mmCIF file of C-alpha atoms and ligand atoms in Angstrom:
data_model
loop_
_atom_site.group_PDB
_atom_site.id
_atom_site.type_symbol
_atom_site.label_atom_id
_atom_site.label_comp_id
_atom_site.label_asym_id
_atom_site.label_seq_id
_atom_site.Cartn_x
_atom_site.Cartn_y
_atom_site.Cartn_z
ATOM 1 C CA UNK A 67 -33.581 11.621 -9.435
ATOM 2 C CA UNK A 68 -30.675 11.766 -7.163
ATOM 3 C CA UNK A 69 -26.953 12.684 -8.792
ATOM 4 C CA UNK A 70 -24.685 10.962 -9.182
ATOM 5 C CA UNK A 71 -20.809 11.048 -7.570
ATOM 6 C CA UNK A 72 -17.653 10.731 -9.893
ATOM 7 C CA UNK A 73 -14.664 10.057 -8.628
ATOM 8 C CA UNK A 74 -12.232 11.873 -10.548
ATOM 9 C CA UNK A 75 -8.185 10.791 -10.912
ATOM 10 C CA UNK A 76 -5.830 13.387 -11.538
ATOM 11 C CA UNK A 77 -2.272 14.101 -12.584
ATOM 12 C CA UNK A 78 0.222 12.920 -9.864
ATOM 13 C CA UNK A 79 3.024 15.577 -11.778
ATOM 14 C CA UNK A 80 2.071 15.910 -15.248
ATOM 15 C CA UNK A 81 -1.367 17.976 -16.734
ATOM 16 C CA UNK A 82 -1.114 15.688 -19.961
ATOM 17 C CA UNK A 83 -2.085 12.816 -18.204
ATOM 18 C CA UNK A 84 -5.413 14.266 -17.110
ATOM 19 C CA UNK A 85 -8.050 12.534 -19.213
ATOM 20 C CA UNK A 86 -10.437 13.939 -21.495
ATOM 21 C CA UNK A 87 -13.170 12.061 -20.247
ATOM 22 C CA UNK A 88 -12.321 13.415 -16.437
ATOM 23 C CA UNK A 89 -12.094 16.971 -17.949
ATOM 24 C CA UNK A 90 -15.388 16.718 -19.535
ATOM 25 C CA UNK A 91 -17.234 15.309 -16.346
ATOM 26 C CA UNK A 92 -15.480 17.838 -14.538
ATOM 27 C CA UNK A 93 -17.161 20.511 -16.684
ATOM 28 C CA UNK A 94 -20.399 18.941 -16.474
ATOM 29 C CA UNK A 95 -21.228 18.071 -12.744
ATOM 30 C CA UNK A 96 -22.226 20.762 -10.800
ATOM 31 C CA UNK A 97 -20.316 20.854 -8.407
ATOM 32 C CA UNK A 98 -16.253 19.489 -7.516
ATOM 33 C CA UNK A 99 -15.632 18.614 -3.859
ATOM 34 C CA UNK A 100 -11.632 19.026 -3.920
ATOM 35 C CA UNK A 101 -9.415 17.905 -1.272
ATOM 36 C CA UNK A 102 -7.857 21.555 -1.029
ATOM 37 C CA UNK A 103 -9.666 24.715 -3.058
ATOM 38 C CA UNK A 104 -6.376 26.399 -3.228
ATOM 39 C CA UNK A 105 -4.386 23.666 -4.805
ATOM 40 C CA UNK A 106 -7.512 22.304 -7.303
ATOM 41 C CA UNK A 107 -8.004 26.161 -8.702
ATOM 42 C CA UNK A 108 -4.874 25.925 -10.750
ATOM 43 C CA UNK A 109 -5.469 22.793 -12.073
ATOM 44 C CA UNK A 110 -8.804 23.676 -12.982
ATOM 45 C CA UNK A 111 -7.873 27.081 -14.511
ATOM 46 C CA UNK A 112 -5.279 25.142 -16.568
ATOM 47 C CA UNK A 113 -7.993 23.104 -18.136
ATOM 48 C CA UNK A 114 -10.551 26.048 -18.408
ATOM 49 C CA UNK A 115 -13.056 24.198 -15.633
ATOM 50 C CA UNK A 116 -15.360 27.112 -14.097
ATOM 51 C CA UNK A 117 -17.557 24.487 -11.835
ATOM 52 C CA UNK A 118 -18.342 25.929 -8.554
ATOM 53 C CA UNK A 119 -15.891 24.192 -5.787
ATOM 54 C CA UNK A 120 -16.371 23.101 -1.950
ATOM 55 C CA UNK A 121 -13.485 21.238 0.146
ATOM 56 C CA UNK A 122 -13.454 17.666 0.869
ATOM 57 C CA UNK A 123 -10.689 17.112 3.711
ATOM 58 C CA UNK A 124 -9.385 14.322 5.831
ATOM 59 C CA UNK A 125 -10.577 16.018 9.018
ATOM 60 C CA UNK A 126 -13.911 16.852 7.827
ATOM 61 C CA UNK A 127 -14.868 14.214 6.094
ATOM 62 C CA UNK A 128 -17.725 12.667 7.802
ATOM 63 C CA UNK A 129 -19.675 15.759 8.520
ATOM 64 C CA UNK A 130 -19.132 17.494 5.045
ATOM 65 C CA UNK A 131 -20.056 13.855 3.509
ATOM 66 C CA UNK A 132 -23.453 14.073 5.173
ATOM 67 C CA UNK A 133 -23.718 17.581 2.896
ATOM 68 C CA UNK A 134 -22.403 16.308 -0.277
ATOM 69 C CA UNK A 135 -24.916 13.438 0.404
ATOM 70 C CA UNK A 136 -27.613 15.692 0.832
ATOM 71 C CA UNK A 137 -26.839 17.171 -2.298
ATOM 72 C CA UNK A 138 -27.001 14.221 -4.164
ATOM 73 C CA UNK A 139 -30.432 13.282 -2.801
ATOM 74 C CA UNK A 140 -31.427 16.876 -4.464
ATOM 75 C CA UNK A 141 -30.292 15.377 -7.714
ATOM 76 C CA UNK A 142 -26.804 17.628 -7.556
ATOM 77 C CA UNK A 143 -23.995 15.376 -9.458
ATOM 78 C CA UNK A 144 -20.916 15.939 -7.822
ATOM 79 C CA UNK A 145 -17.182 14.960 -8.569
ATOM 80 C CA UNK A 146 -14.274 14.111 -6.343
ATOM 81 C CA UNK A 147 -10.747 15.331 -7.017
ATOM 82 C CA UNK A 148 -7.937 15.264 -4.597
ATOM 83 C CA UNK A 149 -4.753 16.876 -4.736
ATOM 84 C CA UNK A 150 -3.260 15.006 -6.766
ATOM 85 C CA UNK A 151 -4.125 11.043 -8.378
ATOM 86 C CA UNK A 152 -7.194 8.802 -7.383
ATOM 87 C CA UNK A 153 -9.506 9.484 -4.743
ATOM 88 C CA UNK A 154 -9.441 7.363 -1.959
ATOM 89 C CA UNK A 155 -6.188 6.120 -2.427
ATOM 90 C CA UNK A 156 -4.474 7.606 0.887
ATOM 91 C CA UNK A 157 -6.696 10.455 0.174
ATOM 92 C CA UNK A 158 -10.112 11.387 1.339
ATOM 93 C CA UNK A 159 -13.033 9.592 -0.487
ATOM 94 C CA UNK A 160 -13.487 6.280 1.080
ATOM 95 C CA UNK A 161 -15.959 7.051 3.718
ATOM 96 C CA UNK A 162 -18.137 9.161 1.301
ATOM 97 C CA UNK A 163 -18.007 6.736 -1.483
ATOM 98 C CA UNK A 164 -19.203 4.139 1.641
ATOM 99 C CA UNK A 165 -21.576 6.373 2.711
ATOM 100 C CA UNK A 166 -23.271 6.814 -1.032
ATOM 101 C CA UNK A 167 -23.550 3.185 -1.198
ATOM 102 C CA UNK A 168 -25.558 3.388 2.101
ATOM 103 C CA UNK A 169 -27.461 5.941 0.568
ATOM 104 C CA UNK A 170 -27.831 4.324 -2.770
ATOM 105 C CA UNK A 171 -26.456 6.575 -4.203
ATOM 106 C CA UNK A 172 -24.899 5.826 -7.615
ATOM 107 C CA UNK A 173 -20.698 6.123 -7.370
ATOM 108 C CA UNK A 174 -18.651 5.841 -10.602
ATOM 109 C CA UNK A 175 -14.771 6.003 -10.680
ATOM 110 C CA UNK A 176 -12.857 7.619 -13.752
ATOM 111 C CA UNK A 177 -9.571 6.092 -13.614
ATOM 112 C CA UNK A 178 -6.092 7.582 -14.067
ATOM 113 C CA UNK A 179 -3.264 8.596 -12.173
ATOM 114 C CA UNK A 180 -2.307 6.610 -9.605
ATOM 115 C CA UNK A 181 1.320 6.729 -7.668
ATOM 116 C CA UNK A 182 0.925 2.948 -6.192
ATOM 117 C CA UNK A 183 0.265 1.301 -9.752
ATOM 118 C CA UNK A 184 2.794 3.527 -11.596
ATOM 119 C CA UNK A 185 5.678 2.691 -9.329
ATOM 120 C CA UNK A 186 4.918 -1.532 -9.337
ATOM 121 C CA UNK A 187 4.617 -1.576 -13.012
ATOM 122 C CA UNK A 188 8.455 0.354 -12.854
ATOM 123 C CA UNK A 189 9.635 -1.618 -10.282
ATOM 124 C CA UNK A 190 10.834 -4.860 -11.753
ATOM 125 C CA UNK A 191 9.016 -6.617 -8.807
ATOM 126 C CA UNK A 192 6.651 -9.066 -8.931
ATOM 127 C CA UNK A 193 3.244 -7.348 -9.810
ATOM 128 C CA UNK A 194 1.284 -10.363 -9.959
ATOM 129 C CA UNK A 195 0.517 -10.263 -6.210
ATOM 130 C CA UNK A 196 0.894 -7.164 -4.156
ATOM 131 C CA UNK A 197 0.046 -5.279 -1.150
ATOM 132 C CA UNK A 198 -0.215 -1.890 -0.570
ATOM 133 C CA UNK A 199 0.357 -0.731 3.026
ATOM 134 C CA UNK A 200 -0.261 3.627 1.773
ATOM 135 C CA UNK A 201 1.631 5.500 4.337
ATOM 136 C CA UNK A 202 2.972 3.403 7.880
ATOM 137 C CA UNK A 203 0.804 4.609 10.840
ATOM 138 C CA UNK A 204 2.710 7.210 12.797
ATOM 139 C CA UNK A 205 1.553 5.497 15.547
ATOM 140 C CA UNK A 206 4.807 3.926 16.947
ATOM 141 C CA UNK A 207 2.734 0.334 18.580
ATOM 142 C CA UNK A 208 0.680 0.277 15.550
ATOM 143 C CA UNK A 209 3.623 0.997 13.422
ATOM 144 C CA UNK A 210 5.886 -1.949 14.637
ATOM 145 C CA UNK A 211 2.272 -4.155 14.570
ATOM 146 C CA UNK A 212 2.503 -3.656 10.524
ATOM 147 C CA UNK A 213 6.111 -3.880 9.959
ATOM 148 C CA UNK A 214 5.881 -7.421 11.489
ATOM 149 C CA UNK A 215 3.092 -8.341 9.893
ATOM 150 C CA UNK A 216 4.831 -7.339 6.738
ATOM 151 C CA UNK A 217 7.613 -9.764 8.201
ATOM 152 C CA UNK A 218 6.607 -12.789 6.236
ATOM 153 C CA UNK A 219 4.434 -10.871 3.991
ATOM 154 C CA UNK A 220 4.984 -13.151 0.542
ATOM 155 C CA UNK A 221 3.120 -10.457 -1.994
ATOM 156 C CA UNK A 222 5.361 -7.437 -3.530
ATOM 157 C CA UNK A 223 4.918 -4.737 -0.759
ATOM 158 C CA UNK A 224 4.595 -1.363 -1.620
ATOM 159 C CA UNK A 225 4.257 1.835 0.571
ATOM 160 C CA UNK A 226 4.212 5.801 0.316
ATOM 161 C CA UNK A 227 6.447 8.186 2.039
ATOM 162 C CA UNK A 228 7.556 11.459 2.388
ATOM 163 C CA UNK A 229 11.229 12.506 1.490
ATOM 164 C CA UNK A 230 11.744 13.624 5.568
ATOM 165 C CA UNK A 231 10.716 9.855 6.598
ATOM 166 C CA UNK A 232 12.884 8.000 4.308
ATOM 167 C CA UNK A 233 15.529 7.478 6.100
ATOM 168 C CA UNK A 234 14.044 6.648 9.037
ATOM 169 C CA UNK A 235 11.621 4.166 7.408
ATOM 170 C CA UNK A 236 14.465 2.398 5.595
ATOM 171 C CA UNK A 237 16.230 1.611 8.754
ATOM 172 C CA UNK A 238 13.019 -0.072 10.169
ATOM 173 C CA UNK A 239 12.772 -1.983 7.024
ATOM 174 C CA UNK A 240 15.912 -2.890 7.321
ATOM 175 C CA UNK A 241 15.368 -3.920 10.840
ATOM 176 C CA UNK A 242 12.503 -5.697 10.298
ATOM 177 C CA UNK A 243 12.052 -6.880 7.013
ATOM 178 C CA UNK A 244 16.339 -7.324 6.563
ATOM 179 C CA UNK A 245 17.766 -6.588 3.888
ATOM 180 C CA UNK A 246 15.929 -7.568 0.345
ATOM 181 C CA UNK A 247 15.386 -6.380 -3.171
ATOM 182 C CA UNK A 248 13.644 -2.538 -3.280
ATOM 183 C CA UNK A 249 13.017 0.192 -5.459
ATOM 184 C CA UNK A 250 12.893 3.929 -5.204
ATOM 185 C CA UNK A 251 10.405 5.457 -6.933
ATOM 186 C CA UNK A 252 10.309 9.292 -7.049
ATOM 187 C CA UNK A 253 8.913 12.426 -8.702
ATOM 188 C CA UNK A 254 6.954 10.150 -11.025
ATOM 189 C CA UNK A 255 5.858 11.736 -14.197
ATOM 190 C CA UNK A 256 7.423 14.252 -13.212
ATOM 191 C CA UNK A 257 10.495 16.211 -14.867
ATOM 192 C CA UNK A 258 13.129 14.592 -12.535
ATOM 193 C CA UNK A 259 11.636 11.115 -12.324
ATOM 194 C CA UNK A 260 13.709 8.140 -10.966
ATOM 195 C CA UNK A 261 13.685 4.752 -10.458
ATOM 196 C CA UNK A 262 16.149 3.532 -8.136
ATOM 197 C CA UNK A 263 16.308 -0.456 -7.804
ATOM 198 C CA UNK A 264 18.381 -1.612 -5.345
ATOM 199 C CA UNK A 265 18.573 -3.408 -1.757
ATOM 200 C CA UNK A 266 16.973 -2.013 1.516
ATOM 201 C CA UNK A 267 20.979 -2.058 2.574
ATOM 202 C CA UNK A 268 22.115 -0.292 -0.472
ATOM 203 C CA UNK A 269 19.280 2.455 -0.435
ATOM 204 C CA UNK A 270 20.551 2.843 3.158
ATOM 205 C CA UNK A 271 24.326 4.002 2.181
ATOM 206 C CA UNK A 272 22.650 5.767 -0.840
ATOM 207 C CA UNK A 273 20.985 8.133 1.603
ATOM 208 C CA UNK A 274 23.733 8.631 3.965
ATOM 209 C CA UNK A 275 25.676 10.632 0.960
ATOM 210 C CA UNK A 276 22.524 12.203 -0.822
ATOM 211 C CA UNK A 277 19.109 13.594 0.706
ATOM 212 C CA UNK A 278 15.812 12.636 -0.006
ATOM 213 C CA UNK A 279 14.262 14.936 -1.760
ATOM 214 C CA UNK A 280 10.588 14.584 -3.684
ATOM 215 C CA UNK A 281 7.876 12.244 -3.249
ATOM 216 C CA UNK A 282 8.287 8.835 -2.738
ATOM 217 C CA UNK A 283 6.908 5.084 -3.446
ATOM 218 C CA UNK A 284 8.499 2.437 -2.192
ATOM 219 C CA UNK A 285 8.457 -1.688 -3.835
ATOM 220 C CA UNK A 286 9.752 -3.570 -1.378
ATOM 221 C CA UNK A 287 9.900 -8.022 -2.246
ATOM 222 C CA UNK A 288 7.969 -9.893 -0.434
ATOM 223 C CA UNK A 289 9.490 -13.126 1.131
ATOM 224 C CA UNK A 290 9.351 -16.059 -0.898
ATOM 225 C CA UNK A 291 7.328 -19.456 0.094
ATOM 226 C CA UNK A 292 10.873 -20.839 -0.156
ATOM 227 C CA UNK A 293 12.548 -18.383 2.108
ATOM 228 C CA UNK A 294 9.849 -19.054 4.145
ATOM 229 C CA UNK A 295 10.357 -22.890 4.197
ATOM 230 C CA UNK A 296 14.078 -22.471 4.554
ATOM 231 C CA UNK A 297 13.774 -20.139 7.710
ATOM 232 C CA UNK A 298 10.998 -21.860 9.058
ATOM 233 C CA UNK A 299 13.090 -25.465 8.854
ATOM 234 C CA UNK A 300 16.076 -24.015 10.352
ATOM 235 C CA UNK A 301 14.504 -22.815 13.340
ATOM 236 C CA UNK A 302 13.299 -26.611 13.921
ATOM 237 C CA UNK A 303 16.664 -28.199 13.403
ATOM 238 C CA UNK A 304 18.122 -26.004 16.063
ATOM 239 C CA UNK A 305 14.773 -28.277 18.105
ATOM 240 C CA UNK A 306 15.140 -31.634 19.149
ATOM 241 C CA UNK A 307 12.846 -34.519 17.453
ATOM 242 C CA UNK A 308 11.415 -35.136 20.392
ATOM 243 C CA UNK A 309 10.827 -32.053 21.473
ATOM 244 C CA UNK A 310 9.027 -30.883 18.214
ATOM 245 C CA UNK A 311 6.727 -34.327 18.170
ATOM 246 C CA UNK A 312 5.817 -33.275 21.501
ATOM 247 C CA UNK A 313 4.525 -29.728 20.055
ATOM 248 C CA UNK A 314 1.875 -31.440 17.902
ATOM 249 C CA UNK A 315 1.440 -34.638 20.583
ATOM 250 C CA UNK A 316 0.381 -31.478 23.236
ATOM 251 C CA UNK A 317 -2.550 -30.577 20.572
ATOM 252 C CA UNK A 318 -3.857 -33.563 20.339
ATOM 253 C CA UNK A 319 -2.484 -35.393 17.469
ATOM 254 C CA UNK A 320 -1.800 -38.813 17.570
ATOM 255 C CA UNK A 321 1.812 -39.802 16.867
ATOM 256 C CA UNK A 322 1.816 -41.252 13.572
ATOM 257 C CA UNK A 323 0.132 -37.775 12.587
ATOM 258 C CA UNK A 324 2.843 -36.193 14.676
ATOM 259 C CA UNK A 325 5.800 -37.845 12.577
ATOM 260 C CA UNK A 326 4.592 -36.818 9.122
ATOM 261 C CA UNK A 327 4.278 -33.211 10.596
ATOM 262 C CA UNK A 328 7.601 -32.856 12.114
ATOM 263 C CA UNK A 329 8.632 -34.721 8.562
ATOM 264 C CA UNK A 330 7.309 -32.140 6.779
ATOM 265 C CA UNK A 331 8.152 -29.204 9.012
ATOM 266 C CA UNK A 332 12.075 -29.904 8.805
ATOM 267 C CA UNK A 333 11.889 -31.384 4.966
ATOM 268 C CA UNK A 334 12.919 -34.901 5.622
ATOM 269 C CA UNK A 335 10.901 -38.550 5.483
ATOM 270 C CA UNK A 336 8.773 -39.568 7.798
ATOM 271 C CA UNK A 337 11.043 -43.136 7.934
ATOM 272 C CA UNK A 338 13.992 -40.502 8.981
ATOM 273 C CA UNK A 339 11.748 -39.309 11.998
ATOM 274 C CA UNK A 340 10.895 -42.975 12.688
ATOM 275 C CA UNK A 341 14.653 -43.878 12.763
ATOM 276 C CA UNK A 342 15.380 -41.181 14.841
ATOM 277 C CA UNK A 343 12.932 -41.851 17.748
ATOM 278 C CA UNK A 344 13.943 -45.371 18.014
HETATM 279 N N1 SAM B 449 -4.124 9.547 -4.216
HETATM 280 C C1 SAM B 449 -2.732 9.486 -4.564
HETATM 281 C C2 SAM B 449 -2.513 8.330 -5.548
HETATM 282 O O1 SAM B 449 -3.449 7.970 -6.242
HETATM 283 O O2 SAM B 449 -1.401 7.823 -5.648
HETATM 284 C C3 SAM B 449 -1.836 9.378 -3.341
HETATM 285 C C4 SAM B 449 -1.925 10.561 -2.427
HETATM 286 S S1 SAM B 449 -0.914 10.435 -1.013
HETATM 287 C C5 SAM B 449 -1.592 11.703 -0.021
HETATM 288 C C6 SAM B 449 0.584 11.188 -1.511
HETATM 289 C C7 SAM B 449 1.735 10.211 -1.601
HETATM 290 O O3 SAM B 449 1.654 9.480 -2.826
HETATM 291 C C8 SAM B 449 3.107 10.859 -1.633
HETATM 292 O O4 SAM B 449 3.593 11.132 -0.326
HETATM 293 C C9 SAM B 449 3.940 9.816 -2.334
HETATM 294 O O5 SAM B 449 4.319 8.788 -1.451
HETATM 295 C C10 SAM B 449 2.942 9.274 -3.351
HETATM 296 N N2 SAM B 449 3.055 10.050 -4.595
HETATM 297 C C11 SAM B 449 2.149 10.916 -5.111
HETATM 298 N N3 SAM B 449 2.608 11.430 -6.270
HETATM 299 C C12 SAM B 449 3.812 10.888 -6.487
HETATM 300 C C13 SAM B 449 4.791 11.017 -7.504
HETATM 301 N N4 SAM B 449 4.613 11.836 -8.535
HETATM 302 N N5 SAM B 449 5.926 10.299 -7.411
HETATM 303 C C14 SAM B 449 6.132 9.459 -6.366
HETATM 304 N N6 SAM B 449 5.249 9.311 -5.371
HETATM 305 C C15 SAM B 449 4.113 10.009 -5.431
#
């Protein structure tokens, strides 16, 4: 019978919130890929964990999944740990847990820790619809691809970064994104945990007196359906009528259709479009 692979969430700066259940499992398997050995030994010593180890990296991870896999198909049951929260959240594990399920082999995730979830539940932002963009590419085109995408973007946005980005980063947002509702979240769980809500602009002069320092998760608003509206019917008034019937007459559409879209578009009755094109 082929093993099975655990994914295992761990603290993201406390021990106490590492779960029984994950401490057990991590007892029992035989075997713990880790992100890095070095880093996973203390946490496992603190907890009294003597399973044998073998790294899991970013760089590696397609190769050494082909292993672990092999492993598996021996009947080994193996769990994942990263350095710190839940696998495959900006961490390795999402091409081996794809690569199990191409295998059939049986995955299982043990929740806990998680930076992303922690800081939208602290946030005071809307958490009923969110998006999670993990770190921005480094990648300058693909970089400025995302942050307009993000433009519009009406969910709660939230994204990691290191304390030698922030600035940086905020000054795109603000670019970008302009200024809007945001919240600082750093050193979560942690002994010097804070939650900073504030503006984009206000986190901006924040960090021109005070460095970053710590991990980071950023909760960024999205842009309302109403700012949307608003912003999108401004840019038409600034249009003439007949100029924005003739976008939708150039598709195709006939003009009544025409006159209840460009009604719509710049929030006014269809008899005020009529009147006007008289
Ligand atoms: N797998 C992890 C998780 O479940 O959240 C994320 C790992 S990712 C490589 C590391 C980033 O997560 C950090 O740069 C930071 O943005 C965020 N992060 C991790 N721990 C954090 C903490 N205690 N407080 C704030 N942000 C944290």
């Amino acid at each position: 019978m082929a093993g099975i692979l655990y994914l295992c969430a761990t603290p993201i700066g406390n021990l106490n919130d590492m779960s029984p259940r994950i401490i057990e499992t991590l007892r029992d398997v035989d075997l713990i890929a880790a992100e890095d050995t070095r880093n996973s030994i203390k946490l496992l010593n603190h907890f009294n964990i003597n399973t044998p180890m073998t790294s899991y990296h970013e760089y590696n991870k397609v190769d050494k999944a082909k292993t672990l896999i092999g492993k598996l198909k021996e009947g080994i049951n193996i769990a994942l740990i990263t350095d710190a929260g839940t696998p495959a959240i900006s961490d390795p594990g999402e091409v081996l847990v794809r690569m199990c399920m191409d295998e059939g082999i049986t995955v299982t995730s043990l929740p806990g820790p998680c930076a992303l979830i922690t800081a939208l539940t602290l946030s005071g932002l809307p958490t009923r619809r969110f998006c999670f963009e993990a770190f921005l590419p480094a990648d300058k085109k693909e970089r400025k691809r995302i942050l307009e995408e993000l433009k519009n973007e009406s969910r709660t946005i939230i994204i990691y970064e290191a304390p030698h980005h922030l600035k940086g980063t905020l000054k795109e947002l603000f670019d970008t994104l302009q200024d809007r509702r945001i919240t600082l979240c750093r050193e979560l769980t942690k002994k010097f945990e804070s939650v900073m809500p504030t503006t984009i602009a206000g986190a901006m002069s924040y960090y021109e007196e005070n460095d970053p320092r710590g991990e980071y998760v950023l909760v960024i608003e999205g842009k309302s359906f109403k700012k949307q509206d608003e912003e999108k019917q401004s840019g038409f008034a600034e249009m003439s009528i007949e100029d924005h019937m003739k976008i939708y007459e150039d598709q195709g559409i006939d003009k009544k259709e025409a006159m209840k879209l460009v009604a719509k578009d710049r929030g006014v009755s269809k008899r005020d479009i009529y009147n006007a094109l008289l």
